[in-house]
XYZ file of C-alpha atoms in Angstrom:
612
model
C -29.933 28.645 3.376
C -26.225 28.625 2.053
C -24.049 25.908 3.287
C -20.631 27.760 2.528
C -18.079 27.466 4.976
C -15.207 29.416 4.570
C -12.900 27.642 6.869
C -9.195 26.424 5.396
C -9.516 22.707 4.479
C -6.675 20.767 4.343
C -5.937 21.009 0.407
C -5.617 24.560 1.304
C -2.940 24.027 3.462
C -0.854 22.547 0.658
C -2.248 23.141 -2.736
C -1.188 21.303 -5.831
C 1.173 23.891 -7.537
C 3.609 23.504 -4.205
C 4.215 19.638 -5.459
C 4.909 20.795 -8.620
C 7.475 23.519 -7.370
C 9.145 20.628 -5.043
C 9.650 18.650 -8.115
C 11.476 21.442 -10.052
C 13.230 22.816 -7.396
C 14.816 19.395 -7.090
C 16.241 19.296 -10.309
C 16.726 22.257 -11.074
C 19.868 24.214 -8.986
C 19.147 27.540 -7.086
C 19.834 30.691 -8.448
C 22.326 32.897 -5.927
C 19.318 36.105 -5.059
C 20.642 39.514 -5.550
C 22.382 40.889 -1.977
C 21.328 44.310 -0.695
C 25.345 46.385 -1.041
C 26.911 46.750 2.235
C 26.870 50.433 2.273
C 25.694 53.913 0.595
C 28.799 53.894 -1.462
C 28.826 50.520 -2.875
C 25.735 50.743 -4.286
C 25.708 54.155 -5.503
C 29.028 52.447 -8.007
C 27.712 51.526 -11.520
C 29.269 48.123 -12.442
C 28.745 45.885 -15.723
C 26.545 43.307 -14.720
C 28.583 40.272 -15.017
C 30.735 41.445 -12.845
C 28.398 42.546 -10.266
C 27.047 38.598 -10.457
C 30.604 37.293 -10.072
C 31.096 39.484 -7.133
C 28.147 38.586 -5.562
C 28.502 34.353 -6.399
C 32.143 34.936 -5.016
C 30.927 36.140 -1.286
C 27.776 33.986 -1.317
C 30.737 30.789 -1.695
C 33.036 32.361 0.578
C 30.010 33.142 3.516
C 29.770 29.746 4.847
C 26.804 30.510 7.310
C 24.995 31.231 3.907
C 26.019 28.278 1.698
C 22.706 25.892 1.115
C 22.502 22.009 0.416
C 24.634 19.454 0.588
C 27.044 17.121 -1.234
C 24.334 14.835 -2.222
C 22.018 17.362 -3.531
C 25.154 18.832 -6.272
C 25.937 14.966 -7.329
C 22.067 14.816 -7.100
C 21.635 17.620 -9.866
C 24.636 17.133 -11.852
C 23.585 13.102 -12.812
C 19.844 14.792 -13.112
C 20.779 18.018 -15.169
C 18.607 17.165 -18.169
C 15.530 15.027 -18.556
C 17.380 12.209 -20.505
C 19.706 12.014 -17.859
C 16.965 12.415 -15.365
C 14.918 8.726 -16.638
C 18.185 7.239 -17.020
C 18.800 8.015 -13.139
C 15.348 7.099 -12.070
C 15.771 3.732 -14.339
C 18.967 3.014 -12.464
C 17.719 3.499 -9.081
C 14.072 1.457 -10.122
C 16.247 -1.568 -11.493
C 18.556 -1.925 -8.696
C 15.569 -1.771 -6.082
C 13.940 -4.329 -8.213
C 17.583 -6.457 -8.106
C 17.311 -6.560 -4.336
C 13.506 -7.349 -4.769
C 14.098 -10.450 -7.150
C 17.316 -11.875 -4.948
C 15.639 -11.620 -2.083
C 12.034 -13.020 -2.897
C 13.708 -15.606 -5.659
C 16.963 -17.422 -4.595
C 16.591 -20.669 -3.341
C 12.382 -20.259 -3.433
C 11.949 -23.939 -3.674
C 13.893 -24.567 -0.362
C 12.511 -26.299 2.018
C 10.761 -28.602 -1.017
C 8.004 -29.627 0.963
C 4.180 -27.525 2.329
C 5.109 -24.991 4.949
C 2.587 -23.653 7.323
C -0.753 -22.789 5.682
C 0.443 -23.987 2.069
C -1.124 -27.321 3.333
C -4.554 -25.439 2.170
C -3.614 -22.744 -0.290
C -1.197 -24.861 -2.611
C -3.800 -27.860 -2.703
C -6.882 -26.022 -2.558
C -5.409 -24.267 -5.426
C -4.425 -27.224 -7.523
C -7.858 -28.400 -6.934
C -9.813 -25.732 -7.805
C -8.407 -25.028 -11.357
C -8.598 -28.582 -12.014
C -12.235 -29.273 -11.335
C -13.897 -25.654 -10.714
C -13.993 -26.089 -6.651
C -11.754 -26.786 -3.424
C -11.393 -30.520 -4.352
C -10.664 -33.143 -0.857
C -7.329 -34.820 -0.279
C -6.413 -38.096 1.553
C -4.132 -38.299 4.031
C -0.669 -38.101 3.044
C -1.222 -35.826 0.397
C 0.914 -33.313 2.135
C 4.578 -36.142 1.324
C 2.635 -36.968 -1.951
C 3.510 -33.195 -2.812
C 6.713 -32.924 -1.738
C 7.914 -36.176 -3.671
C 6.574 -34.338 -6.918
C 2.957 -36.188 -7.021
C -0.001 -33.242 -7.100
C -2.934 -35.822 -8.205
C -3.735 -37.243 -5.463
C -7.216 -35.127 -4.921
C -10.532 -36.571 -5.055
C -14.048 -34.605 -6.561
C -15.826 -34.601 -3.074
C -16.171 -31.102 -2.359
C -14.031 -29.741 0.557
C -15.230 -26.484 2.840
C -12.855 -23.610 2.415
C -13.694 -20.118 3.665
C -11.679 -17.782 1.305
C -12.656 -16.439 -1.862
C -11.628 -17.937 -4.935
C -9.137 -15.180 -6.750
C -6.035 -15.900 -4.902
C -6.470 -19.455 -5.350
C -6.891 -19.028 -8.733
C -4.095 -17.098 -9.347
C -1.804 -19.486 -7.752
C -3.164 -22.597 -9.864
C -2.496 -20.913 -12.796
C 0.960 -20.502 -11.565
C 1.342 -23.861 -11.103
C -0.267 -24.818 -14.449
C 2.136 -22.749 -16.284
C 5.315 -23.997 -14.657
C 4.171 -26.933 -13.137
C 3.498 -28.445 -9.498
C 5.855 -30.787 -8.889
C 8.571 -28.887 -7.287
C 8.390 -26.085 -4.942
C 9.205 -23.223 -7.659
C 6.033 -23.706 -9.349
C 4.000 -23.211 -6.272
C 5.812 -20.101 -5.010
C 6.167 -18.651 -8.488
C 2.857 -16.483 -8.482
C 3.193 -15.475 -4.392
C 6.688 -14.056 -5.086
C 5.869 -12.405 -8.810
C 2.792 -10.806 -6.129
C 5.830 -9.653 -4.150
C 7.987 -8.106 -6.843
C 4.932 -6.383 -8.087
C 4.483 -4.866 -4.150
C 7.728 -3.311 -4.579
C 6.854 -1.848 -7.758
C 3.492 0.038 -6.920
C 5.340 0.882 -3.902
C 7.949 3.213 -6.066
C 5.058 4.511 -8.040
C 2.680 5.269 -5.026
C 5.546 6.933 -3.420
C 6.938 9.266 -6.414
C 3.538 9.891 -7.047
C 2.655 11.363 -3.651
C 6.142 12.745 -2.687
C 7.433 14.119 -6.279
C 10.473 12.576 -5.666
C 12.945 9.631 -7.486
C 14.985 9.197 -4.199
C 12.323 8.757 -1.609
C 10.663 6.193 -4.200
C 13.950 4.781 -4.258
C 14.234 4.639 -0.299
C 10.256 3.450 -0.140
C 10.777 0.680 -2.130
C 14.238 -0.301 -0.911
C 12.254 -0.598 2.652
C 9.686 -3.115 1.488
C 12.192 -4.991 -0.579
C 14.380 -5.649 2.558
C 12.053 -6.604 4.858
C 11.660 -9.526 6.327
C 7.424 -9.539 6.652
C 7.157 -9.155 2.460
C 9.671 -11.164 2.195
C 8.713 -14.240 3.485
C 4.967 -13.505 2.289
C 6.703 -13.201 -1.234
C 8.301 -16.773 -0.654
C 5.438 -18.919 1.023
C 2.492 -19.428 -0.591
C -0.577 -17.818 1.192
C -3.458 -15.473 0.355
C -1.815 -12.489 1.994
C 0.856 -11.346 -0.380
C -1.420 -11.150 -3.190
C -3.782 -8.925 -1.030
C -0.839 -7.073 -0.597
C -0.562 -6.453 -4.144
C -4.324 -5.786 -4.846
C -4.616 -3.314 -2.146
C -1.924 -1.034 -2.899
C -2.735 -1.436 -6.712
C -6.197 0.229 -5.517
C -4.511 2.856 -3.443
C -2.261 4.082 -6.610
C -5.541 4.579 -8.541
C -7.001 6.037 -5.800
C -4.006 8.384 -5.974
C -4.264 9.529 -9.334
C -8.514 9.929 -9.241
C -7.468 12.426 -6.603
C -5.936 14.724 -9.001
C -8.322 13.577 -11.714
C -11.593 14.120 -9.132
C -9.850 17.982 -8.082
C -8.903 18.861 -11.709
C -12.524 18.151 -13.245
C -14.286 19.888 -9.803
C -12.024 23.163 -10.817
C -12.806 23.159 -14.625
C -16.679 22.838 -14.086
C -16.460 25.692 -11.517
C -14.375 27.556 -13.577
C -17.018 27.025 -16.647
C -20.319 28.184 -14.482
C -17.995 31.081 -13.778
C -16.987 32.094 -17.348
C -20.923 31.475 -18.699
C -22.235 33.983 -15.771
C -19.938 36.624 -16.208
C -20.415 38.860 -18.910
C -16.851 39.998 -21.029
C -14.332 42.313 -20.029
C -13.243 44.560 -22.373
C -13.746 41.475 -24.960
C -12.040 38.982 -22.307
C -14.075 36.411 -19.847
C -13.525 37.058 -16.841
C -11.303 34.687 -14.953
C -13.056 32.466 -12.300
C -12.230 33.393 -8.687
C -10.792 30.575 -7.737
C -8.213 30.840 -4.984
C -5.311 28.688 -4.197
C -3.585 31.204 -2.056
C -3.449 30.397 1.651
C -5.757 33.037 3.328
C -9.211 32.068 3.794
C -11.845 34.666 1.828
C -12.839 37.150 4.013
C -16.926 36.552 3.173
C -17.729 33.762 1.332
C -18.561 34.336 -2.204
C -21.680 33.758 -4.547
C -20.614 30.490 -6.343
C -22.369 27.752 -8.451
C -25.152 25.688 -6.683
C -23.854 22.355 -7.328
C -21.104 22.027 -9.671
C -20.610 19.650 -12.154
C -21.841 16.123 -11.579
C -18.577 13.887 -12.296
C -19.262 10.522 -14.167
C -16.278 10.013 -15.933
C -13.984 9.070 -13.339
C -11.801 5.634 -14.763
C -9.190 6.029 -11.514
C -12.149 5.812 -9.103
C -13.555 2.734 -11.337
C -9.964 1.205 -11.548
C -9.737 1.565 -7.745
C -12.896 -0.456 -7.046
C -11.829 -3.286 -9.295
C -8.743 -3.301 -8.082
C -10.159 -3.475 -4.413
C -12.837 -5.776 -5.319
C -9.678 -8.160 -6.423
C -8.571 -7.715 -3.160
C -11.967 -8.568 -1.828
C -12.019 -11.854 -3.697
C -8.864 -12.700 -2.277
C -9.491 -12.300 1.189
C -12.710 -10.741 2.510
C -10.613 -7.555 4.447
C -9.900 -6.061 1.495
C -13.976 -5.102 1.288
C -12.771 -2.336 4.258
C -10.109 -0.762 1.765
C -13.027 -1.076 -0.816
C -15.065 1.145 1.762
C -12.670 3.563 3.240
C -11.484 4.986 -0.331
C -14.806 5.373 -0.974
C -15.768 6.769 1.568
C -12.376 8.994 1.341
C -13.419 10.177 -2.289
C -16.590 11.557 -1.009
C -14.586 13.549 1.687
C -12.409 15.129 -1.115
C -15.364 15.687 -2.974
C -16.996 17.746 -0.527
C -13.889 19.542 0.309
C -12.408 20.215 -3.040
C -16.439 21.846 -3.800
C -16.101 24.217 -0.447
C -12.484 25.248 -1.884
C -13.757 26.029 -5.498
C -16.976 27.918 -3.910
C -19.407 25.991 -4.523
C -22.382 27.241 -2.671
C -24.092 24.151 -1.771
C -20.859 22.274 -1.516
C -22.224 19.520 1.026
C -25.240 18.779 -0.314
C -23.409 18.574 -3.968
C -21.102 16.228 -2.719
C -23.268 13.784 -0.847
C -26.709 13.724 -2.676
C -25.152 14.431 -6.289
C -21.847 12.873 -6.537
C -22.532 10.198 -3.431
C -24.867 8.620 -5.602
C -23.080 9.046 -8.989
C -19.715 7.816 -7.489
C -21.702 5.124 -5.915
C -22.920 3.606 -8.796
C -19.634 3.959 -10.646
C -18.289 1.878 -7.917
C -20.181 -0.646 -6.069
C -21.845 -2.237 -9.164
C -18.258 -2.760 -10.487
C -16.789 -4.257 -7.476
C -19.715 -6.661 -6.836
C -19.483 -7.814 -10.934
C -15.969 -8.365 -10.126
C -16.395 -10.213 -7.088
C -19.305 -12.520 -8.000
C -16.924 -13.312 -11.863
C -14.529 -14.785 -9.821
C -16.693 -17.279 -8.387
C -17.938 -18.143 -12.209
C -15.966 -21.816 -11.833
C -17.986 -22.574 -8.705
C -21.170 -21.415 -10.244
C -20.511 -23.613 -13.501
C -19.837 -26.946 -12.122
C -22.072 -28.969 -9.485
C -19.581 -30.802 -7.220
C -18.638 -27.412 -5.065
C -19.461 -27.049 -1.056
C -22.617 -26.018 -0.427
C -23.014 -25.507 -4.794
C -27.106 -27.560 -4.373
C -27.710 -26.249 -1.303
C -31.106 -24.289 -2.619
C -32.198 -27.361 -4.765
C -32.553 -29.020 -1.779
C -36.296 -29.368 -0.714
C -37.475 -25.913 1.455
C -34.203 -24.186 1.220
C -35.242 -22.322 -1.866
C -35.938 -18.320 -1.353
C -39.750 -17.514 -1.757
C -41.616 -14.546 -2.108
C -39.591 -11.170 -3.683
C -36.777 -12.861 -3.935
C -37.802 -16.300 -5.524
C -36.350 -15.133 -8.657
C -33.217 -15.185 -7.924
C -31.245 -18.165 -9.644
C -31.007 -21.047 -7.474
C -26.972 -21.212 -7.764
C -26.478 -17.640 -6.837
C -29.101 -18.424 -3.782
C -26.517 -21.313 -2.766
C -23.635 -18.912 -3.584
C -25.459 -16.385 -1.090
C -25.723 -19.135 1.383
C -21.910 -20.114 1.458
C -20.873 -16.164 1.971
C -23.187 -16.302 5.003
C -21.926 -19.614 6.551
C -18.186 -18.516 5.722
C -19.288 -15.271 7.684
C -20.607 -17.188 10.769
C -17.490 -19.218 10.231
C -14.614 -16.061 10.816
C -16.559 -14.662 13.330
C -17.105 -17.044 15.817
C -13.660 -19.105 15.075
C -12.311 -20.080 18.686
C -9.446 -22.010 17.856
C -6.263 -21.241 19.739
C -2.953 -21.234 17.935
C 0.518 -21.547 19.535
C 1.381 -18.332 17.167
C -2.146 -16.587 17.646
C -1.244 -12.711 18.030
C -3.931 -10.007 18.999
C -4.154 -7.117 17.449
C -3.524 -4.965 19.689
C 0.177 -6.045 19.688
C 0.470 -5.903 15.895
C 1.977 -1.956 16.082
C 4.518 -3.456 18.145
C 6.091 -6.382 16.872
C 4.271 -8.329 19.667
C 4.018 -11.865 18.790
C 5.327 -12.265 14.688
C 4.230 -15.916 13.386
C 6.704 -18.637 13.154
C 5.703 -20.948 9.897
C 8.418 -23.655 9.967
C 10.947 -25.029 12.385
C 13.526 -28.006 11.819
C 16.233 -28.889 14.177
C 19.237 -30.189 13.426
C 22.754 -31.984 14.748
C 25.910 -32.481 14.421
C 27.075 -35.712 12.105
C 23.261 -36.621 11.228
C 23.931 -35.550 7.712
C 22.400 -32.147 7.242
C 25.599 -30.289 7.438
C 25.522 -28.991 10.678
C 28.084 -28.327 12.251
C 27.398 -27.330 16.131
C 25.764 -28.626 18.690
C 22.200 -27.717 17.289
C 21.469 -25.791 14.419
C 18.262 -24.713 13.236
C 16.558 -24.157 9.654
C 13.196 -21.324 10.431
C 10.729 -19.425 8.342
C 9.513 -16.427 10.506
C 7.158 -14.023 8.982
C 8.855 -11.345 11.462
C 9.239 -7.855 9.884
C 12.553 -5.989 9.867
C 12.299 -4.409 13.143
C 13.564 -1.526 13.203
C 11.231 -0.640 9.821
C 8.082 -1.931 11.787
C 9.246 -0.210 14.851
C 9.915 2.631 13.379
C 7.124 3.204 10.828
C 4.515 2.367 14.113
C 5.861 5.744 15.614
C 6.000 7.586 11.987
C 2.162 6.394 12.228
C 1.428 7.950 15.449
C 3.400 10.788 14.735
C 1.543 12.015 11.038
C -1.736 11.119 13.478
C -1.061 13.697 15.756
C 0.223 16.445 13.385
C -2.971 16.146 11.447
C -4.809 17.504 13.997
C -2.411 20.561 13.923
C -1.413 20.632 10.680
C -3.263 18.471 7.859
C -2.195 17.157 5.001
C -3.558 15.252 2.133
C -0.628 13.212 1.987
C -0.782 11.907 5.461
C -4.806 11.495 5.231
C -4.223 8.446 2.312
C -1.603 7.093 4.172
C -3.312 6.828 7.942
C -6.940 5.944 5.822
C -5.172 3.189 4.130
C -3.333 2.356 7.541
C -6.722 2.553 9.549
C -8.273 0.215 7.165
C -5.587 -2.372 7.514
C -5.695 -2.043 11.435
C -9.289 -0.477 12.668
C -11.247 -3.492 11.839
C -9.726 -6.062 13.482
C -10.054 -4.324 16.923
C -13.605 -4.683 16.684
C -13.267 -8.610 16.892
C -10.592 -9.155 19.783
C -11.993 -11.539 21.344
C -11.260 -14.058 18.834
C -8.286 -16.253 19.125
C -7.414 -17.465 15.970
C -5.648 -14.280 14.416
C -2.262 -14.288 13.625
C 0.238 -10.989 12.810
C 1.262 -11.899 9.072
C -2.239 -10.029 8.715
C -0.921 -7.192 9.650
C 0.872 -6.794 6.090
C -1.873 -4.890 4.657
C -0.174 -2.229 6.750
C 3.355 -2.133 6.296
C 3.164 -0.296 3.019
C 1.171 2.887 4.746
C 4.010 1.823 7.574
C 6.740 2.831 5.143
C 5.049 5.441 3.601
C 4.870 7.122 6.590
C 8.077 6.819 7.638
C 8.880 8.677 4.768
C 6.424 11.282 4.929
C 8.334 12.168 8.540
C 11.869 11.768 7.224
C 11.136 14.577 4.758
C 10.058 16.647 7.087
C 12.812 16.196 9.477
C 15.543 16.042 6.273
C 14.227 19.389 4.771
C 15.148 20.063 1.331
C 18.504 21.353 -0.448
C 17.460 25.212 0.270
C 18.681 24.291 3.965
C 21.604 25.637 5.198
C 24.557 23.198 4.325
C 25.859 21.792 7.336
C 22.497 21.181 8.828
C 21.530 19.244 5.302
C 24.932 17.278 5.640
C 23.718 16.440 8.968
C 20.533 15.562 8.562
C 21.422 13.599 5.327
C 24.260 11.909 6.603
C 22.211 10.180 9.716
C 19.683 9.401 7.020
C 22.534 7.324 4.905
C 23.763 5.887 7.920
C 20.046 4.873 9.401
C 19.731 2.822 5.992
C 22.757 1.102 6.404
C 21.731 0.229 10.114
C 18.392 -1.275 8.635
C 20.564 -3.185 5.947
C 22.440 -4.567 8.277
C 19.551 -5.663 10.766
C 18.052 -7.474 7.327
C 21.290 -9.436 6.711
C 21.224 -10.707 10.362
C 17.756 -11.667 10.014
C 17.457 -12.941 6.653
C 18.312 -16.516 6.950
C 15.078 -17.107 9.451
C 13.312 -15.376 6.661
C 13.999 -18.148 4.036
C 14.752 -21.075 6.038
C 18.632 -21.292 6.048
C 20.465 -22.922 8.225
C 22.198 -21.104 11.137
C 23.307 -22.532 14.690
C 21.410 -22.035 17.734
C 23.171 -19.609 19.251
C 22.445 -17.386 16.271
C 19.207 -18.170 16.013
C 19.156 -16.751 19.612
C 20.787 -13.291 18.359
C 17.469 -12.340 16.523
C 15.519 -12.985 19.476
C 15.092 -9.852 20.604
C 11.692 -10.213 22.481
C 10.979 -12.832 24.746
C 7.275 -13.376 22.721
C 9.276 -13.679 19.640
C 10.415 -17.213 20.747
């Protein structure tokens, strides 16, 4: 029994070569197409045919109804009209997106010069741990000890800490290189993690879209808002998840061509070795990118190749296991994309006609891909917890020399610091999912898509003559990890929108984006009842937010073979929604980075009455 299914997949629905024709069709200007002559007569005239060109060039300029594009799109391919001027463009565009990325994430960093919010535990913990191996205990105090420039104030009794090791890590070594007496040097690695964001954000997005401008407009969006930016400025685990996760989701992008390109050249090979020569030729394999299903489906190899070189796929699982050692939610990006490779597997061996295209994909390449993967991450995972496993002093580090704690039986063998090791992943397991603490700032998930309940990290109030330099009545210095809204807003509905057009219309594009947005979102609805969540979690989504919100824009934009004045149109409330989001940045950015403002503006970007 065959297991050939002839029904269009998704990949079918937009097949590779179309992304390449988008990307030359965007630099390269249209050609005027040869008119049908208006009558008998006309056409029945011989004319040299330069000037039949001119004549026809002349009416197509003239015929207004007919004229395509816009403005943009002639500047657009004049600056781009040869590939030197083409990088030099997309250089431009990259540095000044990375301008805005660095002034926003960089001035004034070390202000307010003291711990904000959950620093109290990442900044020390940090310090700690790179110093003696583990989460090292401070006395009380330690928190003014910091902010008057003194960092040595820990002690070598081992303190209980329920993250993973790499973010710490990370941020120590910041601080070793430039030092951790001032507020720079514990911020520096957070906001590097948050120029980097912006970065794999341009790449991800010209990448999937084929296009320098919407990279350009991608990135601008994460640079300006307010959610990365204040994750870029104040030092907790999330940012550098951030990074980590999209990292893995650019790999994961270019395995997907790798994984489709190596599927069609083994196909293509069975093909050429089981048909005999034409007329001293091979036949070509009958592989068919066009969009019409085949009519009966047709006599293909069994299997296909088994793929074991795949270096994306392997760079994806690191990458994800990074994430993973950061914070334990990247394990469900880790899992998705795996799970989402299989499903292109499977799908890219029923487009290529490969007979037993399901069972190929999950009992050949499951396992294969498997291995390649899952090994990996766990190595990865379990290095970064090499400092613990070295030293003695760590939480729970002796817990199975301890008399009857030991494993016995099949498992005795296993070293008794990677039995401990096992032990502290389960107690930090018990310890996230039965946390019951309540939180002034505690936001449920369920009101993440919404801008519900955004987390306020610092407030300090301020009056008039006590030497601060306000000037009203009360003024107010804030840190809110509040997103732009109008980006969150606004990518929640370009969410909903690619998830109900891929019911009626897939596409691969919008499958990465709303797996790598479900992965982000899905698994914190399975643990709403407890209290202790907060919605600066909820940036492990904005970049699939923003992706999708450009994934609808070029759809509702169109391309430079639309007629001109609906291009101008469309274009034009494009240029002028940007400057709206600008401008909604600018009013919000001083409660992103703590600057001083009077009340009454504070109460201008109070929008919501949860927000307060």
């Amino acid at each position: 029994m065959t297991e050939t299914n002839p029904t269009l997949d998704p990949d079918a629905l937009e097949p590779e070569f179309r992304d390449a024709h988008e990307e030359r069709s965007a630099e390269t200007p249209l050609e005027p197409e040869p008119e049908t002559a208006a009558d008998d007569t006309t056409a029945a005239e011989p004319r040299p045919a330069e000037e039949r060109e001119t004549t026809l060039l002349t009416a197509r300029l003239n015929d207004t109804s007919r004229a395509t594009g816009s403005w943009f799109d002639e500047k657009w391919a004049a600056f781009t009209a040869t590939p030197a001027a083409a990088r030099w463009v997309e250089w431009v565009l990259f540095g000044l997106v990375m301008l805005v990325a660095v002034l926003t994430r960089f001035l004034a960093i070390d202000h307010p010069m003291k711990l904000v919010f959950d620093e109290t535990f990442y900044v020390k913990d940090s310090w700690s741990l790179v110093h003696l191996g583990y989460e090292g205990s401070w006395p009380e105090g330690a928190n003014d000890a910091w902010a008057k420039g003194d960092p040595n104030t820990y002690s070598s009794e081992a303190s209980y800490v329920v993250h993973p090791p790499l973010g710490k890590l990370l941020i120590g070594l910041g601080m070793l290189i430039v030092g951790a007496d001032n507020a720079f040097g514990w911020r520096i690695t957070v906001a590097l993690a948050g120029l980097a964001t912006v970065a794999l954000v341009w790449f991800i997005a010209k990448r999937m879209f084929r296009s320098v401008p919407w990279a350009a407009f991608a990135a601008f969006l994460i640079a300006i808002d307010g959610h990365a930016i204040v994750l870029s400025r104040i030092t907790i685990l999330d940012g550098i998840l951030v990074m980590f996760v999209l990292l893995g989701f650019l790999f994961m992008l270019y395995d997907r061509d790798d994984q489709r390109a190596k599927i069609a050249a083994g196909v293509r090979t069975w093909w050429l070795a089981q048909d005999a020569p034409l007329n001293g030729e091979p036949t070509p394999a009958p592989v068919s990118s066009t969009m019409e299903a085949p009519a009966e489906a047709r006599r293909g190899p069994n299997w296909g190749p088994r793929l074991w070189n795949r270096p994306w796929l392997m760079a994806a699982a690191a990458a994800f296991a990074c994430a993973s050692a950061v914070k334990w939610s990247g394990l469900y990006f880790l899992a998705a994309f795996c799970v989402y490779s299989l499903v292109i597997d499977l799908l890219e061996r029923r487009r290529q006609g490969v007979t037993l295209w399901a069972s190929a994909g999950i009992l050949m390449q499951g396992p294969i891909s498997f291995i390649l993967t899952i090994p990996l991450a766990a190595a990865i995972y379990l290095a970064t917890w090499i400092p613990w496993l070295t030293t003695t002093g760590g939480y729970y580090r002796t817990w199975a020399e301890q008399p009857g704690k030991a494993w016995e039986g099949l498992l005795s063998w296993v070293p008794l610091p990677l039995q401990s090791l096992w032990h502290y992943q389960v107690e930090a397991y018990k310890f996230h999912t039965t946390l019951d603490a309540t939180h002034p700032y505690q936001s449920s998930p369920l009101g993440w898509p919404f801008l519900a309940r955004p987390t306020a990290f610092s407030y300090d109030y301020f009056k008039a003559g006590d030497g601060s330099g306000c000037t009203e009545e009360l003024c107010v210095e804030a840190i809110n990890s509040i997103s732009n809204p109008l980006i969150w807003w606004i990518g929640t509905a370009a969410i909903l929108v690619l998830l109900v057009l891929q019911f009626r219309r897939p596409s691969w594009r919008a499958g990465m984006i709303l797996v790598g947005y479900g992965a982000g979102y899905l698994p914190w609805l399975a643990v709403l009842e407890r209290q202790a969540v907060f919605h600066f979690y909820a940036i492990v989504m904005l970049g699939f937010m923003v992706l999708a919100i450009v994934e609808v824009l070029r759809t509702i934009v169109g391309t430079k073979e639309d007629p001109r004045s609906l291009r101008t149109a469309s274009l034009a409330v494009l240029f002028i929604g940007i400057g709206v989001v600008t401008l909604v940045s600018a009013l919000f950015y001083p409660i992103w980075t703590g600057i001083q403002i009077p009340d009454s503006y504070w109460r201008l970007t109070q929008w919501l009455p949860t927000w307060k």
